[in-house]
Coordinates of N, CA and C in Angstrom, one line a residue:
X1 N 81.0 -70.6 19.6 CA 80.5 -70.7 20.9 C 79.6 -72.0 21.0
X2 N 79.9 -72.4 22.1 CA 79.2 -73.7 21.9 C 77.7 -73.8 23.0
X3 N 76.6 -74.2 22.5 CA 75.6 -74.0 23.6 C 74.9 -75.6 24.4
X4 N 74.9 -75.8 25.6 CA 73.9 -76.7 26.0 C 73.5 -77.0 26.9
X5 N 72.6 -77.5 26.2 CA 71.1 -77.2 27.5 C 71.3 -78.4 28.5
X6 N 71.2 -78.1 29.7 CA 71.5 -78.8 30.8 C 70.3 -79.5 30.8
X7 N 69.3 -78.5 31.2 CA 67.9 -79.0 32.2 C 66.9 -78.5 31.3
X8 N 65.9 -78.9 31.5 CA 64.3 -78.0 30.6 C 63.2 -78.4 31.8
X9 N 63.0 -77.6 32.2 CA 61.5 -77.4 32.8 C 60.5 -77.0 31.6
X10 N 58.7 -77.0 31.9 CA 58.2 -76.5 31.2 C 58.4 -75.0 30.8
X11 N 58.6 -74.1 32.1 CA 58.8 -72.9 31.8 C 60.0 -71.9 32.0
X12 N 61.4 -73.2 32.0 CA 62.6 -72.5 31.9 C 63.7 -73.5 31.8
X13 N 64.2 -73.3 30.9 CA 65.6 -73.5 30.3 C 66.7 -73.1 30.8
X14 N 67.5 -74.3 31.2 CA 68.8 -73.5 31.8 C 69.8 -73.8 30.8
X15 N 70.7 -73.2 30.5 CA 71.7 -72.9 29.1 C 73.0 -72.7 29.5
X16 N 73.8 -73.4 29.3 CA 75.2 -73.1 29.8 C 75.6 -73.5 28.7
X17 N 76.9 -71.6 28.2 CA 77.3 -71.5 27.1 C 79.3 -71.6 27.8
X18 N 79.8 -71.2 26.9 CA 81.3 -71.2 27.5 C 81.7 -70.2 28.3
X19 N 80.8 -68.9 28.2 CA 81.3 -68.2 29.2 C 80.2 -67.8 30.6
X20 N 79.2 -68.4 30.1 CA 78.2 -68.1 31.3 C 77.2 -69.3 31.7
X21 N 76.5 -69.3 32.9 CA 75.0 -70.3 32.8 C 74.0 -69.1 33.2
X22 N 73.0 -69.4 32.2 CA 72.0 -68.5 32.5 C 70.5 -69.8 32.3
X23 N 69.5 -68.9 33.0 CA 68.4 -69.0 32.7 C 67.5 -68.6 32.0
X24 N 66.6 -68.9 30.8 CA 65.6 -68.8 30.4 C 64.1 -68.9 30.3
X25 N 63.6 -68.3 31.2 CA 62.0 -68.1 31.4 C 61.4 -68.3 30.1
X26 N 60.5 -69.1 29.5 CA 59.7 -68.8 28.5 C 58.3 -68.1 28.9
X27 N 57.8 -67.3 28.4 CA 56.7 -66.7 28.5 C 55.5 -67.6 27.9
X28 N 54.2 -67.7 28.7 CA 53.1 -68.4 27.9 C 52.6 -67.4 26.8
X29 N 52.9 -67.9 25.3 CA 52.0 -67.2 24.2 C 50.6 -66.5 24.8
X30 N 49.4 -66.4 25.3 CA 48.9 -66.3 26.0 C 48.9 -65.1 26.7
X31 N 49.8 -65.2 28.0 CA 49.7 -64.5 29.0 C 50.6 -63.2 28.6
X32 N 49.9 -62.1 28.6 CA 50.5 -60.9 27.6 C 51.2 -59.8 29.2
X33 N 51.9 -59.4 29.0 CA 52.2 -58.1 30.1 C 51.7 -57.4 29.8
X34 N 50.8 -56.8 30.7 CA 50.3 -55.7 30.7 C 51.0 -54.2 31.2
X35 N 50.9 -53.6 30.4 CA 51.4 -52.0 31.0 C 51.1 -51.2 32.0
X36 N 51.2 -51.1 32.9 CA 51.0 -50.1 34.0 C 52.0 -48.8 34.0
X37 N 51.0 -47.6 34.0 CA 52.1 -46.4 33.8 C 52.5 -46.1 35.2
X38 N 53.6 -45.4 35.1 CA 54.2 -44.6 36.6 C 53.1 -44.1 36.8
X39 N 53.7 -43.2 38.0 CA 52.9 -42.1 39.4 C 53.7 -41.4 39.2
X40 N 53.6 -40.4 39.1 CA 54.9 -39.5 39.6 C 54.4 -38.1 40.7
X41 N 55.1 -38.1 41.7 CA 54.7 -37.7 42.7 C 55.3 -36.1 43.0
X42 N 54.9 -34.8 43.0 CA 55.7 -33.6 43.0 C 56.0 -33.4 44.5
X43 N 57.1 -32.6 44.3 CA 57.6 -32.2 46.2 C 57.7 -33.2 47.3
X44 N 58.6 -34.2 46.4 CA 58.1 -35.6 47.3 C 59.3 -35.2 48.8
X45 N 58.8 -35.7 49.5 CA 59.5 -35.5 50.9 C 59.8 -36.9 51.4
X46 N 60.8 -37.2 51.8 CA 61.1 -38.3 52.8 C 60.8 -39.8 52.0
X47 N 61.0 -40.0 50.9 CA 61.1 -40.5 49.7 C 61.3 -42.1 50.2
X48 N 62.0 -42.5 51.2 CA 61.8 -44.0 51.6 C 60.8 -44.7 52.5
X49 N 60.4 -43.7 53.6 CA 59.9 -43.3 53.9 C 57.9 -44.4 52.9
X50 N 57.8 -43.2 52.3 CA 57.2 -43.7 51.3 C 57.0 -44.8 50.5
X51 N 58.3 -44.8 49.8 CA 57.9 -46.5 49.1 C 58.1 -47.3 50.1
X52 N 58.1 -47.4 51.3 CA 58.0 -48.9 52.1 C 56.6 -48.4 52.1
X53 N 56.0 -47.5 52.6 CA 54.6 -47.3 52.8 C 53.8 -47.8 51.9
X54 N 54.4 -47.4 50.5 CA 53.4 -48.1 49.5 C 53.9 -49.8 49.2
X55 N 54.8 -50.2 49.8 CA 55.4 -51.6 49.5 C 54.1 -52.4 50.5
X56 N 54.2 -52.2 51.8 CA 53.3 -52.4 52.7 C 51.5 -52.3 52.3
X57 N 51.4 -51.3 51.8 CA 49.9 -51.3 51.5 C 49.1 -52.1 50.1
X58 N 50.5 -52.0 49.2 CA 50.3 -52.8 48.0 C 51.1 -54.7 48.3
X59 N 51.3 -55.1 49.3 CA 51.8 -55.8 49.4 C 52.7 -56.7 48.5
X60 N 53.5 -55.8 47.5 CA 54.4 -56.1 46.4 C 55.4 -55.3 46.4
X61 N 57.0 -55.4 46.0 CA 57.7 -54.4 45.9 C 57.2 -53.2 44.9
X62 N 57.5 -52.4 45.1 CA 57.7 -50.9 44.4 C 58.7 -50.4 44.5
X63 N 59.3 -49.8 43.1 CA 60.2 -49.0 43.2 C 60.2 -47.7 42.9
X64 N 60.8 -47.1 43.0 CA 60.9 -45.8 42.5 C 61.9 -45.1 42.2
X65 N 62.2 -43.8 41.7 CA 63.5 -43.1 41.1 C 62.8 -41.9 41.7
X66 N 64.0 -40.8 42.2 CA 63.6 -39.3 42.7 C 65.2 -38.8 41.1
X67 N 63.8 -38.1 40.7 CA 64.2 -36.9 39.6 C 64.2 -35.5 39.9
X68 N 65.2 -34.8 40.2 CA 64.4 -33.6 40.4 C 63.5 -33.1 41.4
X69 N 63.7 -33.3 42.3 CA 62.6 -33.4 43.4 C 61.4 -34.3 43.3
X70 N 61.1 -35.2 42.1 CA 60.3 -35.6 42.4 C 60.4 -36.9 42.1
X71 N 59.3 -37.8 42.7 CA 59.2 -39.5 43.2 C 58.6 -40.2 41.9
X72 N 59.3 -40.4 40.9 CA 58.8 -41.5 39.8 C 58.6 -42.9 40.8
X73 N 57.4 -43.5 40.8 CA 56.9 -44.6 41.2 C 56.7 -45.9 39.7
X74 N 57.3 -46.8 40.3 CA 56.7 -47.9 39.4 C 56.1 -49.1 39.6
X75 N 54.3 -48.9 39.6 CA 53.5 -50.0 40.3 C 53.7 -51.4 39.0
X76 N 53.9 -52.3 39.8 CA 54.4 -54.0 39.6 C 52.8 -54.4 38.9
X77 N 51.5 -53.9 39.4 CA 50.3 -54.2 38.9 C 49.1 -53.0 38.8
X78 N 48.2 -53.8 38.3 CA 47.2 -52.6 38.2 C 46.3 -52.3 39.4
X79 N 46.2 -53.1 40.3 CA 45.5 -53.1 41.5 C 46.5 -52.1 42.6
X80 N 47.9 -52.7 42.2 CA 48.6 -51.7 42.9 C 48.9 -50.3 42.9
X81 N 48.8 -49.8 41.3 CA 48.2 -48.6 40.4 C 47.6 -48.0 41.4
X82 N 46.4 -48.9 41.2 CA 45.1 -48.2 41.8 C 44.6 -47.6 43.6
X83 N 45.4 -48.8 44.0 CA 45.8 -48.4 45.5 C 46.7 -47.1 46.1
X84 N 47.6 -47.2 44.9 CA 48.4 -46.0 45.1 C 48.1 -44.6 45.0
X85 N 46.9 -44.9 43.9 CA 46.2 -43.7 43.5 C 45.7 -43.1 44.3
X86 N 45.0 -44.5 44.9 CA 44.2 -43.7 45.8 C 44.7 -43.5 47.2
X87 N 45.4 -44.1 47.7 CA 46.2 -43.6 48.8 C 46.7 -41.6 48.2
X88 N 47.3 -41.3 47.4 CA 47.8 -40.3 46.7 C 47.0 -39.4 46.9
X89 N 45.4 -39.3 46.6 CA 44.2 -38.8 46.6 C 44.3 -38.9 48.2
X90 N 43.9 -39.5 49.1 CA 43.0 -38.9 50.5 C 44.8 -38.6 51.2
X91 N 45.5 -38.4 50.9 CA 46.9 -37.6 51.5 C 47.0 -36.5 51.1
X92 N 46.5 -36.0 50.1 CA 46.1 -34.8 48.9 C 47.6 -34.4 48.7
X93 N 48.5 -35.4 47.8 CA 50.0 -35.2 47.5 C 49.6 -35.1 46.3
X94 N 50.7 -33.9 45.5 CA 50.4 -33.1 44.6 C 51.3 -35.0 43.6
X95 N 50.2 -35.0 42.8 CA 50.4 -36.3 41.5 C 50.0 -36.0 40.3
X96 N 50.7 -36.9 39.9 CA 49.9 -37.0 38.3 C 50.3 -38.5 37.3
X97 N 49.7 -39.0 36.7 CA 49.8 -39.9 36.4 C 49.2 -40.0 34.8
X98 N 49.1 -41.4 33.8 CA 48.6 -41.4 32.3 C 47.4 -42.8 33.2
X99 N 46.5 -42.3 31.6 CA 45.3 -43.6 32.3 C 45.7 -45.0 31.9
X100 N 45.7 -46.1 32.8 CA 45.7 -47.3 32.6 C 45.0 -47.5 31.2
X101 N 45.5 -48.6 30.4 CA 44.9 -49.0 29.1 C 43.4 -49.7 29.7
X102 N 43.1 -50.1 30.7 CA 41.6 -50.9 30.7 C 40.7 -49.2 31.0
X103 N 41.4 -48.3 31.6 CA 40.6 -47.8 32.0 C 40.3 -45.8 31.0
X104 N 41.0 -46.8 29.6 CA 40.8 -45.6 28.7 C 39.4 -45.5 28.1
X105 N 39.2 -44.0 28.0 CA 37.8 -43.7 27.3 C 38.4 -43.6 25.3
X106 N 37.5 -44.0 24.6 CA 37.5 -44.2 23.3 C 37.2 -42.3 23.1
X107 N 37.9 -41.8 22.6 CA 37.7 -40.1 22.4 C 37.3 -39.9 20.9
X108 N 36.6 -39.1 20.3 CA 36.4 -39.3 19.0 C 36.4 -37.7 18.5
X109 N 36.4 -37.3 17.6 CA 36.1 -35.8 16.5 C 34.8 -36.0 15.9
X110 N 34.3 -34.7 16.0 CA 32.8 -35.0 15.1 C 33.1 -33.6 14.4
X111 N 33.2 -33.4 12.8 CA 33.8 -32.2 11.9 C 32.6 -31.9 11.1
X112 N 32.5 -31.0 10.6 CA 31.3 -30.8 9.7 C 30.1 -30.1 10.3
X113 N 30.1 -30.2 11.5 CA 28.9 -29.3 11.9 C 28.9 -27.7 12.1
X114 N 27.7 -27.3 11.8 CA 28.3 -25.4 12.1 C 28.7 -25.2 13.3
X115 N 29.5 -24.3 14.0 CA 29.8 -23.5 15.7 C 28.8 -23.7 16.1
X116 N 27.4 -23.2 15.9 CA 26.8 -23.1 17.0 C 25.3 -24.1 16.9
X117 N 25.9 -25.3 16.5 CA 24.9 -26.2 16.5 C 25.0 -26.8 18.3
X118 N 24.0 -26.9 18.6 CA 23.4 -27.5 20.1 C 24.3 -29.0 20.4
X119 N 24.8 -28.7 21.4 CA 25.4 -30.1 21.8 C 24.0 -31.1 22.4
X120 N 23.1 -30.4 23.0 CA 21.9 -31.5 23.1 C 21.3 -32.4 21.8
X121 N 21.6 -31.8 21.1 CA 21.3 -32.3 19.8 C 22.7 -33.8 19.2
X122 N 23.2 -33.7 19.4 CA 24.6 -34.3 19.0 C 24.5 -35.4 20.0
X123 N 23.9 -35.5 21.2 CA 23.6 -36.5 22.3 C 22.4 -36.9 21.7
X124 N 21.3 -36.8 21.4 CA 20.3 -37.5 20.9 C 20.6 -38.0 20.1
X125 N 21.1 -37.6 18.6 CA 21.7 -38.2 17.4 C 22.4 -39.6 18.0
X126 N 23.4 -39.0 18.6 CA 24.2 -40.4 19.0 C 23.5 -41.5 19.6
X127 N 22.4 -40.8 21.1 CA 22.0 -42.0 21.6 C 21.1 -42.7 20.9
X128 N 20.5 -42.5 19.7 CA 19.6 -42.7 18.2 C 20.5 -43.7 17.9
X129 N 21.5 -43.7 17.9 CA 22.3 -44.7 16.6 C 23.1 -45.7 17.9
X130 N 22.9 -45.5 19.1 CA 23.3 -46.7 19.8 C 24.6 -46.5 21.1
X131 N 25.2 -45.1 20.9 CA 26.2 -44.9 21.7 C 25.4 -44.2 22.9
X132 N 26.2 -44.3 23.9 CA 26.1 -43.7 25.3 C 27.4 -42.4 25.6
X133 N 27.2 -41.0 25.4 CA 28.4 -40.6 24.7 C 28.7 -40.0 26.7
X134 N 29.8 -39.9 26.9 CA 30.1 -39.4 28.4 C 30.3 -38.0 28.6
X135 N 30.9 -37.2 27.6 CA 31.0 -36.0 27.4 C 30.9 -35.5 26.0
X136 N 30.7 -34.6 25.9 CA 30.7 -33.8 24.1 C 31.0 -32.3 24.7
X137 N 32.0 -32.0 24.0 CA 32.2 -30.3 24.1 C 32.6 -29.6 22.7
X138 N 32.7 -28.8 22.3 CA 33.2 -27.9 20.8 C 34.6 -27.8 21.7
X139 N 35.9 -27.9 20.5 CA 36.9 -27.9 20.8 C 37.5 -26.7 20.2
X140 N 38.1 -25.7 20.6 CA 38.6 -24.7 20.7 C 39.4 -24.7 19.7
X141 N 39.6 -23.4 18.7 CA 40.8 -23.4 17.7 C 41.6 -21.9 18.2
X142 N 43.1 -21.6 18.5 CA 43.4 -21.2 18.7 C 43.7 -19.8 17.6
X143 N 44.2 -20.2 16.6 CA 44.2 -19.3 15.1 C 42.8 -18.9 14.4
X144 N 41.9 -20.1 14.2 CA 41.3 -19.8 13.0 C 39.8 -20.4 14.0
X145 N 38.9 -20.7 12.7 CA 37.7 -21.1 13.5 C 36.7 -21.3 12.3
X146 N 37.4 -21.6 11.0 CA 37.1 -22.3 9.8 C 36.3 -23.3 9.8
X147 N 36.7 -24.5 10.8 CA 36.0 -25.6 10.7 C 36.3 -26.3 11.7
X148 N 34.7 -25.7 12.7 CA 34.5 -26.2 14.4 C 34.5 -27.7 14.0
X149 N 35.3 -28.4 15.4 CA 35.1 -30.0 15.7 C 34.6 -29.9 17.0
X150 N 34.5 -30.8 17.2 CA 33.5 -31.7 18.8 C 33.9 -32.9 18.8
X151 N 34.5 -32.4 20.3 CA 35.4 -33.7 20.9 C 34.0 -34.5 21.6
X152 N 34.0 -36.0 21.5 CA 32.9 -36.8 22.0 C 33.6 -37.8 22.6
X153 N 33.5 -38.2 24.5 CA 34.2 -39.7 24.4 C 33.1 -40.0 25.1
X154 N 33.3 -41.6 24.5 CA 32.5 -42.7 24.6 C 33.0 -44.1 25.8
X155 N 32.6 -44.3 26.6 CA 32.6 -45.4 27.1 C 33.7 -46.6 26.5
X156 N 34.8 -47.5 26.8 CA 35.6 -47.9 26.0 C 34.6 -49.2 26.5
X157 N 33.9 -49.8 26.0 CA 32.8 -51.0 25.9 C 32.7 -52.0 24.3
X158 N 32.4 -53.1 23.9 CA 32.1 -54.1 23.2 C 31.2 -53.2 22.3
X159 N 29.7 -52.4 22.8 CA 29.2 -51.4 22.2 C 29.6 -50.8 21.5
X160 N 30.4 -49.6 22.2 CA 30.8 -48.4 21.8 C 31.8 -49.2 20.7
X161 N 33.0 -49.6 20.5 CA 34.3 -50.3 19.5 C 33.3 -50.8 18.0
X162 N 32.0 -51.6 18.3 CA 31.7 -52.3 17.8 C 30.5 -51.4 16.5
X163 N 30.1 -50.5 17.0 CA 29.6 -49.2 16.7 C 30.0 -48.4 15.8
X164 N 31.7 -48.0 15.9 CA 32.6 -47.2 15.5 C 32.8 -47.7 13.9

C-alpha cells in the first residue's frame, strides 16, 4: 500500500492511500478530552421533542439513544451537562446520572475504631490534622459487624489530595 501525504496543516494531515483520501486531525499533546457522563432520562415522552429542546438551550448538538423507554443523552460538554441537569431538575423528570470527574468528592474508609465511638469526635480529629471532612457516617455491615468502618468524604481540593 502505498501512502502520500498531499497537504499538512498544523493540525491536519490529509493522506491519500490507494484506496481512500482521508483526513487526519492531530490532537494538541496538551489539550486532553474530557469525559462527560450521560443523563439518562426514565419515561421519556416525546423524545425529539426534547433533544432539540436541549440542542437549543445548550446551544451545541446533543444526541441521544431511547433504550427501553428511556432517553440516554449525550452532553458534547460539561457546561452543557450542567444545563441539562438542571433543566431536568425544575421539570422534575424522573433522571439519573454519574458525577462529572471535576465535580467528584475524594470518599475515604476510616477502620479500627470501636461501633460506637462519636462521629463528633472523628470531625475534630480530622479538622486537628487539616481536613474539612463534608460528611462522616458508620457504614453498615450486612452479615457481620466484626470490624465497624466510617465512610468520610472530603472536599476533592489541592488540601484535601495533598493531606491524604
Amino acid at each position: 500500500m502505498k501512502i502520500k501525504i498531499l497537504h499538512s496543516l498544523p493540525n491536519q494531515i490529509l493522506i491519500l492511500t490507494s484506496q481512500l483520501i482521508r483526513i487526519k486531525i492531530k490532537n494538541n499533546e496538551n489539550e486532553k478530552k474530557t469525559y462527560v457522563p450521560p443523563i439518562i432520562i426514565d419515561q421519556a415522552t416525546n423524545t425529539k421533542a426534547l433533544l432539540s429542546e436541549f440542542n437549543q438551550l445548550t446551544g451545541t448538538l446533543i444526541t441521544g439513544r431511547c433504550m427501553g423507554g428511556k432517553l440516554k443523552i449525550f452532553p458534547t460538554t460539561a457546561e452543557a451537562h450542567r444545563a441539562i441537569r438542571r433543566f431536568v431538575d425544575q421539570n422534575k423528570l424522573k433522571a439519573h446520572t454519574y458525577e462529572p470527574p471535576e465535580e467528584k468528592q475524594l470518599k475515604t474508609v476510616i477502620r479500627g475504631l470501636p461501633s460506637d465511638f462519636p462521629i463528633q469526635d472523628i470531625d475534630a480529629e480530622l479538622k486537628r490534622y487539616g481536613f474539612s471532612p463534608v460528611y462522616i457516617a458508620p457504614l453498615k455491615h450486612r452479615n457481620f459487624n466484626s470490624n465497624p468502618l466510617f465512610l468520610v468524604i472530603l472536599p476533592k481540593n489541592e488540601a484535601s489530595k495533598n493531606n491524604l
